[in-house]
Amino acid sequence: KILDFGLAKLIEPQKGFGSDGGTSEVATAILAQHSTPGMIMGTVGYMSPEQAQGRVKEIDHRSDIFSFGCILYEAATGRKAFEGKDVLDSLHKIVHAATPQIKDVNSLAPDELQRIVRRCLAKEPDKRYQSIKDVAIELDEIRQELKGVAEIESSVQPASAGVAASGSSTQLDLESTHQSAIGTTQHDVVRPTSSAEYVASEIKKHKSASLAVLVILLLAIGGLGFWYFSSRLSNTSQIESIAVLPFVNESGNADLEYLSDGMTETLINSLSQIPSLNVKARSSVFRYKGKDTNAQTIGKELNVQAILTGRVIQREDNLVLYLELVDAQTDNRIWGGQYNRKQTDLIAFQNEIARDVSQKLKTKLSGADEQRLAKNYTENAEAYQLYLKGHFFWNKRTPQDLRKAIEYYEHAIAVDPNYALAFAALADGYSSLSSFEGASPHEAMPKAKETALKALSLDENLAEAHASLCVISATYYYDFVGAERECQRAIELNPKYAQAHHYYGLLLTRLGRRDESFAQFRRGLEIESVSLIINKNYGESLLYARRYEESVAQFKKTLEMDANFAPAHDALGVAYEMMGRNAESVELYAKYEELRNQPQNAVLMRESFAKAGWQGFRRMMSEENSPANISSYLMAAYSAELGKKDKAIALLNDAYEKRNYRVTYIKVDPRLDPLRDDPRFQDLLRRVGLAQ
């Protein structure tokens, strides 16, 4: 069959194109004859900007996508997208005018249609859909919402023959390549009122043009369904809470796990910027990673209205993402979409996803909200991917993984020296490495402060950097006034940043401001209800307030969420120790050592308790040459409980000199109560900045 597609060009030689070996050369010759660079060819009003400017060498299939967008706009409004007072004015509008708004003409048109048209009509080909298949998929998503349209169509009574539709008519022009584009006459189209009759008549008129018939059919269905679809949307309440589950890596390559996790976390952070939307934090949703849990169960556990799931596939340098938004109460599908983008477009891709999801949630965005949603901390795709890799390892929280994270963060900064968020993450990396005993505080913490300050020099409104500086100032520099100022600033900048409330709660605990600390922990848990570390540290805050029963309940609640969360076992052991439940305490300490891959310590603890009871266990734990290899702070605590004050004070001074972060709890730690009347202990409190 030979079909007339209007203007066409051969983009590569086709060997064996029929019996005549010279067919390819003939086709190329025709192209050269009719597509001279600088000559404008096409139908005015439906040309792409590259056609309108005579940029023949730049014209490819994406030009057709622009033309399709013009037709789609006209079908929705009855007006041409770029209609000027004359030919030259029309061409100027195609090249320079902004994308017209459908709702300015048709208020019932859904926002989703405007988004599709806007992408089709992007001035630069790289910013349009890269395949008409992507357009078809998104149009199909709209069509899925049109259940019952067939019944509605059948109820429409056809108008009398010969009555023209009001408004401008849509010209679906399939002219020959031998026609002059500029001189083409536009004919008024007289058609039946019924969309079905119109489609039928077009099929009869263009039996050979099957592609055009398909386009008409899609537009007819879409046009009929606009009022139906928009009425459904208008009756749907705005979704105010959502959980974005970890995207599934379906690439078959475990090394790309950082990408699926990172895209999830970036989307969570972007949507969290919307004031009216409650977005569950990373720690709340990542516990479902790898689990086959239905939306209704998750919705009930997290108390959200909607669940968003995603699947990521990498194909060479392309990324394919499948998204699905589900009603958490009914398990019904609200929306689904497929995206196919280059990895080099990852940053713009993330912004597009966030914008699309917010639209599907019917979230009303102010101009400031849109700016926050679209904020990028880097425009460099390589730096962004290195940052994602760093964050992937940082979340593992082991000394080995933290060192990897630091390497990736440093590499990201080398690629983009102005990447403020990467500097803040690097500060957290150094700080965490110190806390998890992967490096000396004297080595790690000054670097942490330096990078946090660098982040703020690049972006003084970066909440993450202020929160990092809060921790660094308190735990290493003993600058509690400065730490409080930084925590408050972080919360002011981003009230939904749970870690800021968490860090502030820890600071207030150290200062002995109990009720204020409880309030900050509870606020953090409102945002991240299943955060293991916030739940555990809230329990410690209760413990330091001598509310042991409540702290035990909080630690048990944490372990119900994850029985293998090592720090909760250690903290519960301290609570049991203070309550005199010694055997249970020792077993929890041993379990903690096993979970952090120190089985030899667990054996020593159990054996010492079995041989000499609680006092024998304490003696073993307080020895400086103990094979258990614990910190001088913990040895001081056991020495104090044994009544060895001189030894305990000496060990605490050693912990102070080493800047062990636990020293900042000496004002409230009940294990140190036997030392509080000693002047040497009071002097240490003064030096730390925690004098009574």
XYZ file of C-alpha atoms in Angstrom:
692
model
C 0.000 0.000 0.000
C 1.072 3.567 -0.619
C -0.331 5.952 2.004
C -0.171 9.729 1.768
C 1.328 11.050 4.989
C 1.785 14.583 3.733
C 5.375 15.817 4.054
C 7.780 12.959 4.726
C 11.476 12.301 4.475
C 13.680 9.234 4.357
C 15.872 9.330 7.449
C 18.189 6.475 6.441
C 18.835 4.370 3.275
C 16.652 1.275 2.977
C 18.419 -1.573 1.233
C 16.373 -4.184 -0.556
C 13.404 -1.848 -0.764
C 11.608 -3.845 -3.452
C 12.822 -5.411 -6.708
C 14.502 -2.286 -8.005
C 17.915 -1.922 -6.369
C 17.854 1.832 -6.957
C 14.652 2.554 -5.053
C 16.444 4.078 -2.046
C 18.354 6.517 -4.236
C 15.128 7.609 -5.955
C 13.458 8.273 -2.581
C 16.412 10.334 -1.414
C 16.329 12.353 -4.599
C 12.662 13.198 -4.058
C 13.472 14.362 -0.535
C 16.220 16.619 -1.796
C 13.929 18.075 -4.449
C 11.101 18.994 -2.090
C 12.887 19.733 1.234
C 15.411 22.424 0.462
C 17.005 23.940 3.588
C 15.537 27.386 4.272
C 12.261 26.567 2.488
C 9.207 26.442 4.745
C 7.084 23.397 3.960
C 4.006 22.200 5.802
C 0.539 23.406 6.713
C 0.466 26.743 8.489
C -1.045 26.329 11.936
C 0.198 22.744 12.289
C 3.922 23.198 11.660
C 6.563 22.627 14.305
C 8.952 25.493 15.157
C 11.742 23.748 13.272
C 9.515 23.540 10.187
C 8.459 27.165 10.550
C 12.111 28.226 10.599
C 13.075 26.057 7.622
C 15.467 23.924 9.728
C 15.018 20.859 7.525
C 18.039 18.984 8.818
C 16.658 19.137 12.368
C 13.226 17.786 11.463
C 12.376 14.287 12.653
C 9.397 12.402 14.068
C 9.168 14.852 16.974
C 7.952 17.472 14.510
C 4.897 15.268 13.932
C 4.343 15.136 17.699
C 4.154 18.946 17.739
C 1.610 18.856 14.887
C -0.392 16.259 16.766
C -0.436 18.587 19.781
C -1.905 21.320 17.578
C -4.685 18.976 16.499
C -5.302 17.850 20.076
C -5.620 21.456 21.237
C -8.020 22.240 18.398
C -10.161 19.206 19.152
C -10.548 20.385 22.742
C -11.215 24.049 22.002
C -12.417 24.411 18.417
C -9.589 26.888 17.843
C -6.166 26.605 16.307
C -3.287 26.643 18.768
C -1.239 29.249 16.901
C -3.632 31.193 14.684
C -2.410 34.623 13.578
C -3.873 37.399 11.470
C -1.850 36.188 8.508
C 0.689 33.526 7.528
C 3.726 35.371 8.880
C 1.988 36.114 12.179
C 1.047 32.423 12.542
C 4.634 31.339 11.891
C 5.905 33.869 14.437
C 3.509 32.504 17.094
C 4.566 28.916 16.408
C 8.194 29.835 17.044
C 7.805 32.315 19.923
C 4.315 32.269 21.510
C 3.686 30.446 24.792
C 1.642 27.275 24.838
C -2.041 28.288 24.889
C -4.172 27.252 27.842
C -7.052 24.937 26.987
C -9.049 26.047 30.023
C -9.090 29.609 28.754
C -11.486 28.315 26.097
C -12.863 25.071 27.533
C -13.171 25.275 31.308
C -14.315 21.650 31.543
C -11.119 20.228 30.082
C -9.084 18.242 32.640
C -5.666 19.453 33.753
C -4.139 16.224 32.480
C -4.998 17.105 28.901
C -3.278 20.495 29.244
C -0.145 18.747 30.481
C -0.102 16.391 27.487
C -0.664 19.253 25.042
C 2.015 21.359 26.734
C 4.612 18.627 26.289
C 3.595 18.002 22.676
C 3.926 21.725 21.913
C 7.331 22.273 23.534
C 9.425 24.559 21.343
C 12.534 22.386 21.615
C 12.202 18.829 20.259
C 14.195 17.403 23.197
C 11.534 18.660 25.615
C 8.621 17.042 23.771
C 7.504 13.466 24.052
C 10.224 11.466 22.353
C 7.820 8.873 21.004
C 4.194 9.046 19.898
C 3.766 5.813 21.804
C 4.249 7.759 25.051
C 1.470 10.126 23.954
C -0.785 7.183 23.141
C -0.150 5.631 26.558
C -1.080 8.846 28.349
C -4.177 9.355 26.215
C -5.111 5.780 27.017
C -4.844 6.646 30.702
C -7.478 9.327 30.151
C -9.586 6.877 28.166
C -9.489 4.425 31.085
C -11.377 7.027 33.073
C -14.181 7.126 30.532
C -16.111 4.044 31.499
C -19.640 4.372 30.334
C -18.767 6.772 27.520
C -20.164 4.396 24.929
C -23.550 4.563 26.590
C -23.357 8.352 26.701
C -22.405 8.475 23.010
C -25.360 6.327 22.003
C -27.708 8.723 23.766
C -26.570 11.711 21.649
C -29.056 12.507 18.904
C -27.409 13.262 15.506
C -28.064 16.658 14.037
C -29.701 17.133 10.674
C -27.471 16.463 7.721
C -25.608 19.470 6.427
C -25.555 21.405 9.717
C -22.048 22.651 10.416
C -20.531 22.545 13.884
C -20.089 25.912 15.511
C -16.680 27.496 15.935
C -13.580 26.842 13.886
C -13.401 23.519 12.167
C -10.542 21.079 12.585
C -8.625 20.428 9.402
C -7.025 16.978 9.287
C -4.959 17.691 6.194
C -3.332 14.777 4.390
C -2.070 16.674 1.376
C 0.419 15.329 -1.122
C 4.068 16.304 -0.932
C 3.560 17.998 -4.327
C 1.179 20.609 -2.847
C 2.460 24.023 -1.839
C 2.235 24.338 1.964
C 1.814 28.075 2.196
C -0.746 28.189 -0.558
C -2.937 25.427 0.822
C -6.566 26.496 1.067
C -8.360 25.620 4.266
C -11.866 24.327 3.618
C -14.724 24.524 6.028
C -15.723 21.085 7.181
C -19.419 20.271 7.393
C -19.952 17.299 9.654
C -22.632 15.618 11.728
C -22.987 16.628 15.354
C -22.557 13.079 16.654
C -18.931 12.138 17.157
C -19.720 8.582 16.109
C -21.277 9.730 12.837
C -18.321 12.000 12.194
C -15.838 9.171 12.740
C -17.847 6.886 10.464
C -17.923 9.467 7.697
C -14.191 10.090 7.987
C -13.503 6.351 7.769
C -15.486 6.229 4.511
C -13.652 9.256 3.098
C -10.151 8.072 4.029
C -10.177 4.323 3.867
C -6.475 4.232 3.076
C -5.404 6.675 5.777
C -5.700 4.296 8.701
C -3.422 6.356 10.902
C -5.591 9.457 10.517
C -8.708 7.460 11.368
C -7.052 6.258 14.563
C -6.197 9.844 15.532
C -9.763 10.982 14.832
C -11.156 8.104 16.850
C -8.995 8.953 19.854
C -9.949 12.619 19.640
C -13.626 11.855 19.263
C -13.617 9.654 22.360
C -11.530 12.194 24.253
C -13.690 15.140 23.238
C -16.889 13.380 24.261
C -15.423 12.322 27.568
C -13.992 15.647 28.679
C -17.123 16.797 30.491
C -17.558 13.355 32.018
C -13.948 13.087 33.157
C -13.833 16.610 34.529
C -17.085 16.158 36.396
C -15.635 13.053 38.013
C -12.538 14.991 39.041
C -14.579 17.863 40.424
C -16.485 15.437 42.613
C -13.335 13.729 43.865
C -12.023 15.074 47.142
C -8.445 16.232 47.275
C -6.010 13.611 48.519
C -4.311 14.995 51.604
C -2.047 12.092 52.613
C 0.122 9.711 50.616
C 2.793 7.058 51.065
C 5.346 6.697 48.276
C 6.537 3.094 48.519
C 10.114 2.194 47.540
C 10.326 1.903 43.772
C 11.136 -1.616 42.626
C 14.361 -2.125 40.691
C 13.387 -4.378 37.789
C 16.595 -3.891 35.811
C 18.046 -7.212 36.933
C 21.098 -5.363 38.275
C 21.474 -5.005 42.038
C 23.989 -2.189 41.530
C 21.089 0.013 40.383
C 19.284 -0.309 43.705
C 20.627 3.127 44.587
C 18.674 4.578 41.661
C 15.265 3.132 42.551
C 15.754 4.026 46.221
C 17.091 7.471 45.375
C 14.261 8.332 42.998
C 11.793 7.319 45.707
C 13.462 9.464 48.347
C 13.747 12.458 46.023
C 10.035 12.251 45.210
C 9.178 11.990 48.908
C 11.272 15.067 49.669
C 9.739 17.028 46.779
C 6.136 16.220 47.698
C 6.891 17.004 51.354
C 7.377 20.630 50.308
C 3.621 20.927 49.666
C 2.122 22.376 52.882
C -1.329 20.821 52.390
C -0.002 17.304 51.761
C 0.979 14.777 54.423
C 3.744 12.632 52.923
C 5.086 9.676 54.867
C 8.822 9.884 55.333
C 11.474 7.493 54.087
C 11.800 5.569 57.334
C 8.049 4.947 57.380
C 7.799 3.486 53.876
C 11.103 1.692 53.389
C 10.159 -1.015 55.863
C 7.803 -2.279 53.149
C 10.685 -2.667 50.694
C 10.676 -6.138 49.184
C 7.399 -7.080 50.878
C 4.208 -7.979 49.048
C 1.745 -5.942 51.112
C -1.545 -4.715 49.667
C -2.450 -1.051 49.566
C -5.323 -1.333 52.032
C -3.070 -2.819 54.719
C -0.391 -0.182 54.189
C -2.973 2.589 54.110
C -4.375 1.444 57.443
C -0.958 1.071 59.067
C 0.301 4.446 57.861
C -3.078 6.220 57.963
C -2.905 7.575 54.408
C -5.484 7.990 51.659
C -3.317 6.973 48.708
C -0.375 4.718 47.902
C 2.067 5.385 45.059
C 4.147 2.494 43.717
C 6.767 2.480 40.993
C 8.920 0.130 38.929
C 12.237 1.267 37.436
C 13.958 -0.373 34.473
C 17.264 0.729 32.967
C 17.869 -0.046 29.303
C 21.333 1.123 28.298
C 21.186 4.896 28.864
C 17.379 4.993 29.099
C 15.182 4.809 32.184
C 11.650 3.461 32.105
C 9.425 4.206 35.091
C 5.951 2.787 35.663
C 3.884 4.560 38.325
C 0.564 3.570 39.849
C -1.529 5.589 42.297
C -3.964 3.508 44.334
C -6.821 4.398 46.678
C -5.717 3.018 50.051
C -9.290 2.402 51.199
C -10.680 0.582 48.171
C -7.457 -0.678 46.536
C -8.793 0.814 43.292
C -6.402 2.291 40.765
C -6.624 6.090 40.596
C -3.973 6.694 37.966
C -1.046 5.066 36.244
C 1.654 6.343 33.958
C 4.714 5.243 32.044
C 7.796 7.408 31.508
C 10.714 6.741 29.191
C 13.616 9.154 29.575
C 17.352 9.416 29.095
C 19.453 9.114 32.255
C 20.997 12.440 31.356
C 17.511 13.962 31.828
C 17.124 12.463 35.319
C 16.857 15.782 37.170
C 14.154 17.227 34.909
C 12.535 13.791 34.974
C 12.245 13.886 38.784
C 10.631 17.334 38.627
C 8.165 16.112 36.026
C 7.172 13.128 38.163
C 6.627 15.303 41.242
C 4.490 17.734 39.243
C 2.427 14.958 37.659
C 1.792 13.198 40.967
C 0.745 16.441 42.674
C -1.730 17.068 39.850
C -3.183 13.574 40.211
C -3.676 14.216 43.908
C -5.647 17.344 42.973
C -3.299 19.340 45.176
C -3.756 23.083 44.821
C -0.314 24.616 44.443
C 0.579 28.242 44.998
C 3.362 29.823 43.004
C 5.712 29.328 45.964
C 4.671 25.672 46.234
C 5.459 25.119 42.572
C 8.874 26.691 43.037
C 9.631 24.455 46.011
C 8.402 21.420 44.105
C 10.658 22.186 41.152
C 13.727 23.184 43.168
C 16.916 21.484 42.033
C 20.089 21.491 44.111
C 22.135 20.611 41.037
C 21.619 20.656 37.290
C 24.361 18.081 36.751
C 22.923 14.588 36.221
C 26.223 12.882 37.065
C 26.546 14.751 40.369
C 22.944 13.906 41.222
C 23.480 10.185 40.612
C 26.653 10.217 42.716
C 24.660 11.878 45.501
C 22.006 9.141 45.258
C 24.694 6.463 45.509
C 26.118 8.177 48.578
C 22.733 8.369 50.264
C 22.097 4.690 49.483
C 25.168 3.694 51.507
C 24.632 6.350 54.191
C 21.272 4.808 55.055
C 22.982 1.497 55.904
C 24.728 3.162 58.888
C 27.740 0.843 59.212
C 31.300 2.228 59.334
C 32.186 0.516 56.057
C 29.088 1.820 54.259
C 29.507 5.298 55.712
C 33.009 5.494 54.236
C 31.568 4.561 50.830
C 28.908 7.221 51.239
C 31.546 9.851 51.988
C 33.474 8.867 48.844
C 30.389 9.285 46.651
C 29.442 12.609 48.257
C 32.964 13.926 47.711
C 32.873 12.777 44.088
C 29.515 14.533 43.579
C 30.993 17.753 44.969
C 34.011 17.408 42.684
C 31.637 17.230 39.709
C 29.497 20.131 40.970
C 31.321 22.324 43.535
C 28.089 24.296 44.160
C 26.000 21.282 45.185
C 24.830 22.495 48.612
C 22.772 19.396 49.454
C 25.770 17.151 48.775
C 27.859 19.219 51.206
C 25.145 18.835 53.865
C 25.030 15.087 53.229
C 28.814 14.901 53.504
C 28.582 16.619 56.887
C 26.106 13.962 58.026
C 28.427 11.287 56.674
C 31.390 12.465 58.758
C 29.196 13.004 61.826
C 27.647 9.533 61.551
C 31.055 7.928 60.998
C 32.187 9.433 64.298
C 29.039 8.319 66.168
C 29.282 4.759 64.837
C 32.951 4.619 65.922
C 34.273 4.392 62.375
C 36.608 7.340 62.898
C 37.967 9.467 65.719
C 35.710 12.435 66.530
C 38.794 14.665 66.351
C 39.285 13.490 62.781
C 35.695 13.440 61.555
C 33.813 16.219 63.331
C 35.881 19.238 62.212
C 35.395 18.013 58.634
C 31.674 17.682 59.321
C 31.471 21.284 60.535
C 33.499 22.578 57.603
C 31.232 20.920 55.032
C 28.025 21.967 56.843
C 29.188 25.587 56.811
C 30.097 25.263 53.140
C 26.574 24.022 52.417
C 25.126 27.062 54.179
C 27.438 29.411 52.294
C 25.889 28.033 49.098
C 22.304 27.951 50.408
C 21.645 29.604 53.747
C 18.064 28.294 53.714
C 19.011 24.614 53.543
C 17.278 22.988 56.528
C 19.399 19.831 56.300
C 22.626 21.807 56.772
C 21.268 23.694 59.789
C 20.152 20.402 61.363
C 23.583 18.861 60.738
C 25.265 21.852 62.362
C 22.958 21.451 65.382
C 24.288 17.925 65.994
C 27.917 18.846 65.334
C 27.798 21.898 67.614
C 26.301 19.927 70.506
C 28.166 16.623 70.386
C 31.684 17.811 69.575
C 32.004 21.522 70.296
C 29.657 21.580 73.334
C 28.093 24.738 71.926
C 24.568 24.097 73.123
C 23.346 27.643 72.554
C 24.518 27.562 68.940
C 23.111 24.047 68.515
C 19.669 25.159 69.680
C 19.743 28.116 67.309
C 20.554 25.818 64.367
C 17.826 23.302 65.250
C 15.236 26.039 65.559
C 16.315 27.492 62.216
C 16.046 24.086 60.530
C 12.508 23.632 61.849
C 11.567 27.142 60.791
C 12.777 26.445 57.246
C 11.148 23.013 56.991
C 8.618 22.161 59.724
C 8.115 18.752 58.088
C 11.761 17.741 58.434
C 11.454 15.054 61.110
C 15.197 14.826 61.743
C 15.288 18.462 62.808
C 12.685 17.759 65.506
C 14.582 14.584 66.395
C 17.907 16.392 66.797
C 16.256 19.155 68.793
C 14.677 16.545 71.067
C 18.117 15.009 71.706
C 19.584 18.424 72.489
C 16.812 19.290 74.944
C 17.239 15.879 76.599
C 20.946 16.598 77.177
C 20.033 19.972 78.680
C 17.511 18.373 81.054
C 14.516 20.216 79.537
C 12.333 17.136 79.670
C 8.881 18.308 78.653
C 10.255 20.300 75.736
C 12.248 17.296 74.548
C 9.175 15.040 74.722
C 7.235 17.537 72.623
C 9.918 17.568 69.911
C 10.114 13.777 69.786
C 6.344 13.503 69.534
C 6.317 16.042 66.696
C 9.024 14.087 64.906
C 6.995 10.903 65.309
C 3.895 12.599 63.928
C 5.891 13.066 60.730
C 7.781 9.749 60.802
C 5.701 7.508 63.034
C 7.698 4.344 62.325
C 11.183 5.846 62.406
C 13.203 3.350 64.432
C 15.837 5.816 65.568
C 13.344 8.504 66.635
C 11.227 5.945 68.505
C 14.318 4.547 70.241
C 15.693 7.966 71.203
C 12.305 9.053 72.506
C 12.493 6.005 74.780
C 15.951 7.108 75.966
C 14.604 10.583 76.696
C 11.986 8.943 78.936
C 14.710 6.793 80.526
C 16.879 9.831 81.329
C 13.799 11.400 82.925
C 13.653 8.292 85.215
C 10.325 7.249 83.693
C 11.515 3.664 83.313
C 8.220 1.867 82.738
C 7.304 4.283 79.931
C 10.749 3.939 78.403
C 10.460 0.146 78.408
C 7.123 0.378 76.607
C 8.656 2.713 74.028
C 11.651 0.412 73.430
C 9.369 -2.593 73.040
C 7.260 -0.664 70.558
C 10.431 0.035 68.578
C 11.434 -3.636 68.588
C 7.944 -4.645 67.437
C 8.663 -2.667 64.284
C 12.082 -4.293 63.813
C 13.289 -7.005 66.184
C 16.806 -6.731 64.752
C 17.286 -3.030 65.428
C 20.405 -3.311 67.592
C 20.367 0.103 69.382
C 16.904 -0.629 70.830
C 18.211 -3.811 72.498
C 21.045 -1.852 74.115
C 18.712 0.919 75.306
C 16.175 -1.535 76.716
C 19.074 -3.235 78.536
C 19.883 0.064 80.291
C 16.235 0.497 81.328
C 16.125 -3.028 82.771
C 19.449 -2.387 84.538
C 17.997 0.677 86.264
C 14.953 -1.388 87.273
C 17.116 -4.153 88.754
C 16.162 -6.733 86.125
C 19.774 -7.782 85.741
C 19.511 -11.110 83.914
C 17.270 -9.566 81.239
C 19.616 -6.607 80.971
C 22.692 -8.777 80.331
C 20.877 -10.802 77.707
C 19.845 -7.638 75.868
C 23.421 -6.303 75.937
C 24.636 -9.617 74.520
C 21.957 -9.516 71.820
C 23.079 -5.996 70.908
C 26.668 -7.213 70.428
C 25.511 -10.088 68.240
C 23.449 -7.796 66.033
C 26.409 -5.491 65.476
C 28.561 -8.464 64.496
C 30.572 -8.731 67.738
C 29.709 -12.297 68.873
C 32.843 -12.606 71.051
C 31.569 -9.753 73.240
C 28.220 -11.495 73.642
C 29.974 -14.661 74.833
C 32.035 -12.727 77.415
C 28.948 -10.972 78.769
C 26.940 -14.153 79.221
C 29.861 -16.060 80.710
C 30.779 -13.346 83.231
C 27.182 -13.102 84.432
C 26.819 -16.890 84.630
C 30.016 -17.242 86.719
C 29.846 -14.255 89.071
C 26.419 -12.700 88.719
C 25.689 -9.015 88.208
C 28.756 -7.811 90.106
C 31.007 -10.089 88.066
C 29.465 -8.746 84.867
C 30.045 -5.148 86.021
C 33.678 -5.853 86.916
C 34.346 -7.394 83.521
C 32.737 -4.432 81.747
C 34.683 -1.825 83.771
C 38.149 -3.220 83.149
C 40.280 -1.100 80.861
C 41.831 -4.215 79.322
C 38.448 -5.905 78.962
C 38.238 -8.013 75.805
C 34.751 -6.589 75.357
C 36.476 -3.432 74.021
C 33.839 -0.889 75.048
C 34.216 2.893 75.252
C 35.748 4.649 78.245
C 32.372 6.324 78.896
C 30.615 2.977 79.391
C 33.482 1.685 81.544
C 33.050 4.825 83.677
C 29.339 4.099 84.109
C 30.031 0.553 85.371
C 32.846 1.800 87.621
C 30.506 4.378 89.167
C 27.932 1.684 89.891
C 30.683 -0.399 91.591
C 31.550 2.593 93.797
C 34.944 3.188 92.151
C 34.621 6.947 91.916
C 38.263 7.777 91.187
C 38.359 5.347 88.313
C 34.998 6.507 87.002
C 36.067 10.189 87.014
C 39.334 9.338 85.256
C 37.497 7.371 82.569
C 34.970 10.191 82.074
C 37.821 12.668 81.606
C 39.297 10.340 79.004
C 35.930 10.203 77.197
C 35.804 14.013 77.394
C 39.253 14.367 75.837
C 38.291 11.945 73.069
C 35.012 13.827 72.528
C 32.886 10.683 72.850
C 29.349 11.866 72.028
C 27.933 10.118 75.132
C 29.670 12.671 77.366
C 26.971 15.181 76.431
C 24.476 13.044 78.418
C 26.336 13.209 81.756
C 23.834 15.668 83.197
C 20.932 13.217 82.845
C 22.402 9.664 82.713
C 21.112 7.824 85.834
C 24.094 5.445 85.815
C 26.284 8.369 86.867
C 24.136 9.369 89.855
C 26.725 8.041 92.383
C 29.155 10.719 91.130
C 26.973 13.809 91.271
C 28.153 15.052 94.672
C 31.811 14.774 93.674
C 33.407 18.197 92.923
C 35.411 16.614 90.106
C 32.167 15.574 88.424
C 30.763 19.080 88.834
C 33.931 20.459 87.251
C 33.449 18.112 84.294
C 29.851 19.300 83.916
C 31.121 22.873 83.831
C 33.739 22.093 81.189
C 31.168 20.368 79.007
C 28.828 23.332 79.443
C 26.161 21.493 81.416
C 26.734 22.884 84.931
C 23.789 22.494 87.287
